[in-house]
Amino acid sequence: MDKWLWRDRKLSPPISEGIWGHLFEGVYYLQRRDRRKRRELRNVVRRFRDGAEALPEAVVVLRDDWSIIWSNKLAQILVGLHWPADEGQRLDNLIRHPEFLQYLKTAKFELPIELPSPVNDQLTLEFNIMPYGIEQFLLIVRDVTQLKQLEQIRKDFVANVSHELRTPLTVLQGYLEVMDDEHLPDKAMWKKAHNVMLDQTKRMDALVQQLLTLSRIEASARVQFDDEVDVPAMLAKLEQEAQTVNRDKQHSIVFDIDPELKVTGVTEELRSAFSNLVINAIKYTQNNGDIHVSWQRQHQKAVFAVNDNGPGIAPQHVKRLTERFYRVDEARARNTGGTGLGLAIVKHVLSRHNSRLMIFSEPGKGSSFSFTLPPELVLGNRKPARAKK
């Protein structure tokens, strides 16, 4: 018995008879049951860890004295914890933010707490602690940076829409309040008031229409773009519209269009993208400028570009141009009748067509706005099928 239990490496018991045979079989049965339970326990622990690693949150298992039992890999990325190196370390020694220490001290875990990440202050994290097992706690850490940004964008959007609509409404209200049956303005005053009210009404209408367009594009589900879009014909009409808008500016506008280059996509959305880029170049380039519009095939892709010799845009503004209502020059945008939504619409249209807007600009040297449609949307890329022998 002593040899088998402590020195023999064999798992099966020695062959024996009588009472010793029963003892050997009993011990062997207990050993097998113990091994089976340990194997099951290892499987449970492995499944727990695999599940915790698959979660989109950082997970930390803690004792009631806040010492670390285990943490997943995302805890290293978000919070800077390392397992197994930090096993047994107290959490309040590794995360030293005063608000977090107070959160642990008060032990009021009904609501989570939001703090900047200890490893990246650009990230906003939500810390949530809950009881877990006997004398243990579970810390869940979520990255809520994008949610906070989206919430801020929503607030800014509502504030901007309210502001954009308030200005023309205030102008209209002001003129209407001084007009009644007994105090009609003279002919010169009425002509001025009529023109101003008409301009403000058109501005509100353009804003509402672009808001509806943007909302429709954002709400549309991604679809298979099987409809043929005759871009050369579309740009021919756009060239006529551009010349009408260009009457006061007197730009030199050149359209360089491949007459055979057609694509598949959503016609109205692409028309909106083309139009916004061309009209923006006309509006924001100083009088008698040069504008070049190109629609050409490059390899198997289709490239649209609008280049101008306007005032250009400073680098700090370029990356924010596609934000809703963002304007480089507020006064100039109002003078041109811009709504601040055109490039936001372009961004969403291109995203739905597997493309993105490229902006290159240098103050005093002009700007270039372009995008590339992928080969799968360009007609004429399919190779002819081989003839069967």
Tab-separated table of C-alpha atoms in Angstrom:
chain	number	residue	atom	x	y	z
A	1	MET	CA	0.000	0.000	0.000
A	2	ASP	CA	2.778	2.429	1.012
A	3	LYS	CA	4.751	1.688	-2.144
A	4	TRP	CA	1.720	2.152	-4.442
A	5	LEU	CA	0.533	5.414	-2.824
A	6	TRP	CA	3.877	7.202	-2.437
A	7	ARG	CA	6.490	5.652	-4.686
A	8	ASP	CA	4.817	3.734	-7.510
A	9	ARG	CA	3.942	5.884	-10.542
A	10	LYS	CA	1.264	3.501	-11.775
A	11	LEU	CA	-2.338	4.668	-11.500
A	12	SER	CA	-3.890	1.207	-11.385
A	13	PRO	CA	-3.721	-0.569	-7.978
A	14	PRO	CA	-1.659	-3.712	-7.350
A	15	ILE	CA	-3.433	-7.041	-7.820
A	16	SER	CA	-4.520	-8.312	-4.427
A	17	GLU	CA	-7.194	-10.435	-2.782
A	18	GLY	CA	-9.332	-10.261	0.357
A	19	ILE	CA	-9.503	-7.143	2.491
A	20	TRP	CA	-6.424	-5.630	0.827
A	21	GLY	CA	-8.073	-6.006	-2.562
A	22	HIS	CA	-11.115	-4.083	-1.298
A	23	LEU	CA	-8.858	-1.368	0.177
A	24	PHE	CA	-6.921	-0.980	-3.077
A	25	GLU	CA	-10.143	-0.760	-5.114
A	26	GLY	CA	-11.642	1.780	-2.668
A	27	VAL	CA	-8.593	4.042	-2.781
A	28	TYR	CA	-8.417	3.701	-6.571
A	29	TYR	CA	-12.103	4.711	-6.841
A	30	LEU	CA	-11.512	7.785	-4.643
A	31	GLN	CA	-8.496	8.751	-6.742
A	32	ARG	CA	-10.447	8.493	-9.992
A	33	ARG	CA	-13.304	10.569	-8.558
A	34	ASP	CA	-10.856	13.208	-7.321
A	35	ARG	CA	-9.133	13.378	-10.712
A	36	ARG	CA	-12.480	13.647	-12.464
A	37	LYS	CA	-13.586	16.517	-10.191
A	38	ARG	CA	-10.294	18.314	-10.642
A	39	ARG	CA	-10.617	17.936	-14.413
A	40	GLU	CA	-14.168	19.284	-14.299
A	41	LEU	CA	-13.029	22.176	-12.124
A	42	ARG	CA	-10.223	23.021	-14.570
A	43	ASN	CA	-12.779	22.977	-17.403
A	44	VAL	CA	-15.078	25.313	-15.457
A	45	VAL	CA	-12.203	27.718	-14.751
A	46	ARG	CA	-11.089	27.582	-18.398
A	47	ARG	CA	-14.630	28.260	-19.638
A	48	PHE	CA	-14.945	31.179	-17.232
A	49	ARG	CA	-11.655	32.652	-18.383
A	50	ASP	CA	-12.454	32.107	-22.066
A	51	GLY	CA	-15.827	33.767	-21.568
A	52	ALA	CA	-14.304	36.672	-19.661
A	53	GLU	CA	-11.662	37.151	-22.363
A	54	ALA	CA	-14.400	37.281	-25.014
A	55	LEU	CA	-16.274	40.066	-23.217
A	56	PRO	CA	-15.956	43.614	-24.618
A	57	GLU	CA	-15.275	44.865	-21.078
A	58	ALA	CA	-12.319	44.585	-18.750
A	59	VAL	CA	-13.024	42.063	-15.954
A	60	VAL	CA	-11.195	41.903	-12.615
A	61	VAL	CA	-11.979	39.389	-9.834
A	62	LEU	CA	-11.208	40.814	-6.382
A	63	ARG	CA	-11.138	39.639	-2.782
A	64	ASP	CA	-13.005	41.676	-0.180
A	65	ASP	CA	-9.701	43.381	0.762
A	66	TRP	CA	-9.442	44.567	-2.912
A	67	SER	CA	-6.526	42.267	-3.727
A	68	ILE	CA	-6.558	40.950	-7.286
A	69	ILE	CA	-7.383	37.315	-7.957
A	70	TRP	CA	-7.587	37.425	-11.754
A	71	SER	CA	-8.070	39.861	-14.648
A	72	ASN	CA	-8.590	39.470	-18.387
A	73	LYS	CA	-6.379	40.871	-21.132
A	74	LEU	CA	-8.616	43.883	-21.789
A	75	ALA	CA	-7.937	45.024	-18.209
A	76	GLN	CA	-4.325	45.471	-19.265
A	77	ILE	CA	-5.292	47.646	-22.234
A	78	LEU	CA	-7.894	49.810	-20.458
A	79	VAL	CA	-6.656	49.953	-16.867
A	80	GLY	CA	-3.034	48.799	-17.006
A	81	LEU	CA	-3.436	45.660	-14.859
A	82	HIS	CA	-1.253	42.619	-15.622
A	83	TRP	CA	-2.173	39.084	-14.671
A	84	PRO	CA	-0.555	37.000	-13.171
A	85	ALA	CA	2.080	39.644	-12.308
A	86	ASP	CA	-0.451	41.702	-10.323
A	87	GLU	CA	-2.087	38.736	-8.603
A	88	GLY	CA	-2.408	39.499	-4.870
A	89	GLN	CA	-1.765	43.235	-5.382
A	90	ARG	CA	-4.320	45.636	-3.924
A	91	LEU	CA	-6.380	47.397	-6.571
A	92	ASP	CA	-6.270	50.731	-4.724
A	93	ASN	CA	-2.457	50.620	-4.941
A	94	LEU	CA	-2.568	50.268	-8.728
A	95	ILE	CA	-5.430	52.685	-9.549
A	96	ARG	CA	-4.733	55.847	-7.581
A	97	HIS	CA	-7.376	58.232	-8.930
A	98	PRO	CA	-8.888	60.089	-5.908
A	99	GLU	CA	-12.490	59.567	-7.057
A	100	PHE	CA	-11.901	55.841	-7.500
A	101	LEU	CA	-10.331	55.540	-4.050
A	102	GLN	CA	-13.338	57.339	-2.574
A	103	TYR	CA	-15.615	54.994	-4.539
A	104	LEU	CA	-13.932	51.982	-2.906
A	105	LYS	CA	-13.944	53.598	0.520
A	106	THR	CA	-17.662	54.431	0.571
A	107	ALA	CA	-18.565	51.029	-0.956
A	108	LYS	CA	-21.704	52.492	-2.550
A	109	PHE	CA	-21.703	50.438	-5.712
A	110	GLU	CA	-25.327	50.922	-6.798
A	111	LEU	CA	-24.205	53.314	-9.546
A	112	PRO	CA	-21.041	53.122	-11.682
A	113	ILE	CA	-18.384	55.820	-11.748
A	114	GLU	CA	-16.811	57.391	-14.854
A	115	LEU	CA	-13.105	58.237	-14.870
A	116	PRO	CA	-10.315	58.767	-17.403
A	117	SER	CA	-8.238	55.682	-18.161
A	118	PRO	CA	-5.042	55.372	-16.081
A	119	VAL	CA	-3.117	54.419	-19.227
A	120	ASN	CA	-4.749	56.823	-21.719
A	121	ASP	CA	-6.442	60.016	-20.550
A	122	GLN	CA	-8.192	60.288	-23.941
A	123	LEU	CA	-10.406	57.345	-22.958
A	124	THR	CA	-13.382	57.610	-20.624
A	125	LEU	CA	-14.028	54.449	-18.596
A	126	GLU	CA	-17.049	53.319	-16.598
A	127	PHE	CA	-16.154	51.370	-13.427
A	128	ASN	CA	-18.816	49.094	-11.959
A	129	ILE	CA	-18.245	46.902	-8.861
A	130	MET	CA	-20.640	44.153	-7.769
A	131	PRO	CA	-20.581	41.261	-5.257
A	132	TYR	CA	-19.299	38.023	-6.742
A	133	GLY	CA	-19.268	34.739	-4.880
A	134	ILE	CA	-18.253	34.530	-1.201
A	135	GLU	CA	-16.211	37.515	0.042
A	136	GLN	CA	-15.349	38.454	-3.526
A	137	PHE	CA	-16.174	41.305	-5.922
A	138	LEU	CA	-16.239	41.672	-9.680
A	139	LEU	CA	-14.974	44.877	-11.293
A	140	ILE	CA	-16.350	45.561	-14.781
A	141	VAL	CA	-14.710	48.363	-16.769
A	142	ARG	CA	-16.304	49.599	-20.016
A	143	ASP	CA	-14.881	52.004	-22.568
A	144	VAL	CA	-17.640	54.627	-22.927
A	145	THR	CA	-15.549	57.149	-24.874
A	146	GLN	CA	-17.573	56.771	-28.057
A	147	LEU	CA	-20.872	56.917	-26.193
A	148	LYS	CA	-19.816	60.156	-24.509
A	149	GLN	CA	-18.712	61.579	-27.840
A	150	LEU	CA	-21.992	60.599	-29.498
A	151	GLU	CA	-23.947	62.143	-26.637
A	152	GLN	CA	-21.962	65.356	-27.010
A	153	ILE	CA	-22.498	65.317	-30.778
A	154	ARG	CA	-26.245	64.906	-30.207
A	155	LYS	CA	-26.301	67.861	-27.807
A	156	ASP	CA	-24.245	69.982	-30.191
A	157	PHE	CA	-26.500	68.965	-33.081
A	158	VAL	CA	-29.678	70.026	-31.258
A	159	ALA	CA	-28.042	73.276	-30.141
A	160	ASN	CA	-26.769	74.022	-33.654
A	161	VAL	CA	-30.109	73.308	-35.338
A	162	SER	CA	-31.864	75.529	-32.815
A	163	HIS	CA	-29.334	78.292	-33.408
A	164	GLU	CA	-29.452	78.008	-37.197
A	165	LEU	CA	-33.245	78.201	-37.253
A	166	ARG	CA	-33.491	80.907	-34.590
A	167	THR	CA	-31.597	83.509	-36.627
A	168	PRO	CA	-33.842	83.544	-39.727
A	169	LEU	CA	-36.958	83.217	-37.568
A	170	THR	CA	-35.860	86.231	-35.525
A	171	VAL	CA	-35.357	88.240	-38.722
A	172	LEU	CA	-38.792	87.281	-40.046
A	173	GLN	CA	-40.445	87.986	-36.701
A	174	GLY	CA	-38.769	91.380	-36.495
A	175	TYR	CA	-40.062	92.490	-39.879
A	176	LEU	CA	-43.551	91.093	-39.307
A	177	GLU	CA	-43.871	92.830	-35.940
A	178	VAL	CA	-43.403	96.268	-37.535
A	179	MET	CA	-45.931	95.506	-40.255
A	180	ASP	CA	-49.666	95.716	-39.684
A	181	ASP	CA	-52.671	97.241	-41.375
A	182	GLU	CA	-51.960	100.672	-39.916
A	183	HIS	CA	-48.176	100.751	-40.353
A	184	LEU	CA	-47.352	99.449	-43.797
A	185	PRO	CA	-43.777	100.242	-44.891
A	186	ASP	CA	-43.057	102.458	-47.867
A	187	LYS	CA	-42.134	100.913	-51.203
A	188	ALA	CA	-38.339	101.112	-50.703
A	189	MET	CA	-38.547	99.661	-47.194
A	190	TRP	CA	-40.913	96.903	-48.326
A	191	LYS	CA	-38.588	95.926	-51.191
A	192	LYS	CA	-35.658	95.595	-48.772
A	193	ALA	CA	-37.734	93.705	-46.203
A	194	HIS	CA	-39.178	91.406	-48.864
A	195	ASN	CA	-35.729	90.466	-50.177
A	196	VAL	CA	-34.353	89.825	-46.678
A	197	MET	CA	-37.350	87.703	-45.636
A	198	LEU	CA	-37.179	85.737	-48.887
A	199	ASP	CA	-33.456	85.033	-48.371
A	200	GLN	CA	-34.035	83.910	-44.788
A	201	THR	CA	-36.936	81.687	-45.849
A	202	LYS	CA	-34.783	80.069	-48.532
A	203	ARG	CA	-32.041	79.550	-45.967
A	204	MET	CA	-34.424	77.773	-43.590
A	205	ASP	CA	-35.775	75.667	-46.433
A	206	ALA	CA	-32.248	74.650	-47.495
A	207	LEU	CA	-31.377	73.767	-43.902
A	208	VAL	CA	-34.489	71.633	-43.452
A	209	GLN	CA	-33.986	69.895	-46.795
A	210	GLN	CA	-30.369	69.036	-45.992
A	211	LEU	CA	-31.347	67.816	-42.525
A	212	LEU	CA	-33.927	65.533	-44.108
A	213	THR	CA	-31.374	64.302	-46.655
A	214	LEU	CA	-28.806	63.592	-43.949
A	215	SER	CA	-31.360	61.801	-41.753
A	216	ARG	CA	-32.575	59.707	-44.689
A	217	ILE	CA	-29.046	58.637	-45.608
A	218	GLU	CA	-28.135	57.777	-42.010
A	219	ALA	CA	-31.337	55.788	-41.506
A	220	SER	CA	-31.034	53.845	-44.760
A	221	ALA	CA	-29.937	50.251	-44.446
A	222	ARG	CA	-26.907	49.160	-46.422
A	223	VAL	CA	-28.128	47.688	-49.701
A	224	GLN	CA	-26.722	46.097	-52.798
A	225	PHE	CA	-26.145	48.895	-55.286
A	226	ASP	CA	-27.339	47.320	-58.519
A	227	ASP	CA	-28.751	50.468	-60.197
A	228	GLU	CA	-26.678	51.931	-63.010
A	229	VAL	CA	-25.719	55.566	-62.468
A	230	ASP	CA	-24.946	57.571	-65.614
A	231	VAL	CA	-22.413	59.865	-63.987
A	232	PRO	CA	-21.324	61.658	-67.224
A	233	ALA	CA	-24.939	62.698	-67.894
A	234	MET	CA	-25.350	63.703	-64.242
A	235	LEU	CA	-22.213	65.854	-64.354
A	236	ALA	CA	-23.313	67.463	-67.626
A	237	LYS	CA	-26.447	68.733	-65.860
A	238	LEU	CA	-24.371	69.746	-62.855
A	239	GLU	CA	-22.087	71.778	-65.127
A	240	GLN	CA	-25.100	73.795	-66.329
A	241	GLU	CA	-26.226	74.361	-62.737
A	242	ALA	CA	-22.696	75.385	-61.761
A	243	GLN	CA	-22.550	78.019	-64.490
A	244	THR	CA	-25.794	79.496	-63.164
A	245	VAL	CA	-24.390	79.705	-59.622
A	246	ASN	CA	-21.153	81.096	-61.096
A	247	ARG	CA	-22.694	84.205	-62.682
A	248	ASP	CA	-21.605	86.547	-59.911
A	249	LYS	CA	-18.305	84.806	-59.137
A	250	GLN	CA	-17.057	84.610	-62.742
A	251	HIS	CA	-14.819	81.595	-62.131
A	252	SER	CA	-13.128	79.642	-64.867
A	253	ILE	CA	-14.715	76.190	-64.416
A	254	VAL	CA	-13.429	73.209	-66.408
A	255	PHE	CA	-15.160	69.811	-66.361
A	256	ASP	CA	-12.890	66.944	-67.445
A	257	ILE	CA	-15.250	63.965	-67.718
A	258	ASP	CA	-14.758	60.431	-69.030
A	259	PRO	CA	-17.959	59.979	-71.094
A	260	GLU	CA	-17.893	56.180	-70.745
A	261	LEU	CA	-17.299	55.946	-67.012
A	262	LYS	CA	-20.476	54.780	-65.263
A	263	VAL	CA	-20.963	53.156	-61.863
A	264	THR	CA	-23.581	51.386	-59.792
A	265	GLY	CA	-25.001	53.039	-56.703
A	266	VAL	CA	-27.796	55.228	-55.378
A	267	THR	CA	-28.352	57.964	-57.969
A	268	GLU	CA	-29.791	60.648	-55.708
A	269	GLU	CA	-27.102	60.173	-53.070
A	270	LEU	CA	-24.239	60.393	-55.565
A	271	ARG	CA	-25.826	63.446	-57.200
A	272	SER	CA	-25.913	65.102	-53.788
A	273	ALA	CA	-22.227	64.310	-53.177
A	274	PHE	CA	-21.100	65.605	-56.592
A	275	SER	CA	-23.227	68.745	-56.278
A	276	ASN	CA	-22.091	69.647	-52.765
A	277	LEU	CA	-18.411	69.453	-53.679
A	278	VAL	CA	-18.769	71.506	-56.870
A	279	ILE	CA	-21.056	74.180	-55.387
A	280	ASN	CA	-18.795	74.511	-52.328
A	281	ALA	CA	-15.810	75.209	-54.591
A	282	ILE	CA	-17.769	77.922	-56.395
A	283	LYS	CA	-19.025	79.552	-53.197
A	284	TYR	CA	-15.785	79.561	-51.219
A	285	THR	CA	-13.312	80.474	-53.980
A	286	GLN	CA	-12.707	84.191	-54.418
A	287	ASN	CA	-14.023	85.875	-57.583
A	288	ASN	CA	-12.386	85.028	-60.919
A	289	GLY	CA	-10.870	81.836	-59.552
A	290	ASP	CA	-9.982	78.593	-61.317
A	291	ILE	CA	-11.941	75.389	-60.627
A	292	HIS	CA	-11.215	72.021	-62.197
A	293	VAL	CA	-13.703	69.141	-61.925
A	294	SER	CA	-12.499	65.662	-62.915
A	295	TRP	CA	-14.220	62.289	-63.303
A	296	GLN	CA	-11.736	59.731	-64.586
A	297	ARG	CA	-10.907	56.040	-64.448
A	298	GLN	CA	-7.711	55.105	-62.610
A	299	HIS	CA	-6.896	51.452	-63.131
A	300	GLN	CA	-10.226	49.818	-62.229
A	301	LYS	CA	-11.429	52.579	-59.900
A	302	ALA	CA	-13.440	55.745	-60.553
A	303	VAL	CA	-12.024	58.997	-59.165
A	304	PHE	CA	-13.928	62.260	-58.732
A	305	ALA	CA	-11.971	65.391	-57.811
A	306	VAL	CA	-12.675	69.105	-57.435
A	307	ASN	CA	-9.603	71.363	-57.335
A	308	ASP	CA	-9.658	75.128	-56.798
A	309	ASN	CA	-7.213	77.978	-56.209
A	310	GLY	CA	-9.234	79.444	-53.353
A	311	PRO	CA	-7.969	80.701	-49.993
A	312	GLY	CA	-7.249	77.193	-48.711
A	313	ILE	CA	-7.919	75.722	-45.292
A	314	ALA	CA	-5.648	75.548	-42.251
A	315	PRO	CA	-4.655	72.000	-41.133
A	316	GLN	CA	-6.493	72.227	-37.792
A	317	HIS	CA	-9.783	72.734	-39.637
A	318	VAL	CA	-9.400	70.074	-42.346
A	319	LYS	CA	-10.100	67.056	-40.145
A	320	ARG	CA	-13.305	68.638	-38.804
A	321	LEU	CA	-14.834	69.795	-42.076
A	322	THR	CA	-17.209	66.819	-42.298
A	323	GLU	CA	-18.713	67.489	-38.863
A	324	ARG	CA	-22.259	68.808	-38.904
A	325	PHE	CA	-22.460	72.613	-38.793
A	326	TYR	CA	-18.687	72.994	-38.535
A	327	ARG	CA	-17.494	76.123	-40.325
A	328	VAL	CA	-13.984	77.451	-40.811
A	329	ASP	CA	-15.246	81.039	-41.069
A	330	GLU	CA	-18.701	81.619	-39.581
A	331	ALA	CA	-19.194	85.026	-41.198
A	332	ARG	CA	-18.148	83.874	-44.667
A	333	ALA	CA	-20.370	80.792	-44.419
A	334	ARG	CA	-23.405	82.928	-43.621
A	335	ASN	CA	-22.650	85.276	-46.514
A	336	THR	CA	-22.554	82.333	-48.926
A	337	GLY	CA	-25.760	80.824	-47.535
A	338	GLY	CA	-24.042	77.648	-46.334
A	339	THR	CA	-25.824	75.374	-43.866
A	340	GLY	CA	-22.768	73.515	-42.563
A	341	LEU	CA	-24.268	70.154	-43.582
A	342	GLY	CA	-22.996	69.684	-47.132
A	343	LEU	CA	-19.772	67.837	-46.348
A	344	ALA	CA	-21.487	65.791	-43.621
A	345	ILE	CA	-23.875	64.543	-46.306
A	346	VAL	CA	-20.945	63.791	-48.637
A	347	LYS	CA	-19.217	61.811	-45.872
A	348	HIS	CA	-22.254	59.596	-45.245
A	349	VAL	CA	-22.968	59.071	-48.954
A	350	LEU	CA	-19.394	57.959	-49.593
A	351	SER	CA	-19.423	55.691	-46.550
A	352	ARG	CA	-22.440	53.884	-47.983
A	353	HIS	CA	-20.579	53.513	-51.301
A	354	ASN	CA	-17.427	52.044	-49.668
A	355	SER	CA	-15.450	55.242	-50.121
A	356	ARG	CA	-14.326	58.256	-48.136
A	357	LEU	CA	-13.649	61.927	-48.763
A	358	MET	CA	-10.020	62.985	-49.184
A	359	ILE	CA	-9.205	66.637	-48.459
A	360	PHE	CA	-5.901	68.300	-49.294
A	361	SER	CA	-5.565	72.010	-48.675
A	362	GLU	CA	-2.953	74.655	-47.979
A	363	PRO	CA	-3.702	78.242	-46.973
A	364	GLY	CA	-3.200	80.567	-49.915
A	365	LYS	CA	-2.780	77.729	-52.431
A	366	GLY	CA	-6.253	76.271	-52.826
A	367	SER	CA	-7.943	72.993	-51.965
A	368	SER	CA	-8.629	69.561	-53.431
A	369	PHE	CA	-11.667	67.442	-52.530
A	370	SER	CA	-11.759	63.948	-54.003
A	371	PHE	CA	-13.023	60.413	-53.523
A	372	THR	CA	-12.511	57.043	-55.177
A	373	LEU	CA	-15.255	54.518	-55.884
A	374	PRO	CA	-14.033	50.907	-55.605
A	375	PRO	CA	-13.767	48.562	-58.633
A	376	GLU	CA	-16.862	46.557	-57.664
A	377	LEU	CA	-19.027	49.654	-58.270
A	378	VAL	CA	-17.421	50.613	-61.588
A	379	LEU	CA	-19.146	49.308	-64.711
A	380	GLY	CA	-17.022	47.737	-67.438
A	381	ASN	CA	-14.516	46.109	-65.057
A	382	ARG	CA	-15.761	42.564	-65.576
A	383	LYS	CA	-13.551	40.475	-67.819
A	384	PRO	CA	-15.300	38.659	-70.662
A	385	ALA	CA	-15.939	34.983	-69.985
A	386	ARG	CA	-13.692	32.543	-71.805
A	387	ALA	CA	-15.288	30.641	-74.632
A	388	LYS	CA	-15.860	26.965	-73.954
A	389	LYS	CA	-13.701	24.631	-75.958
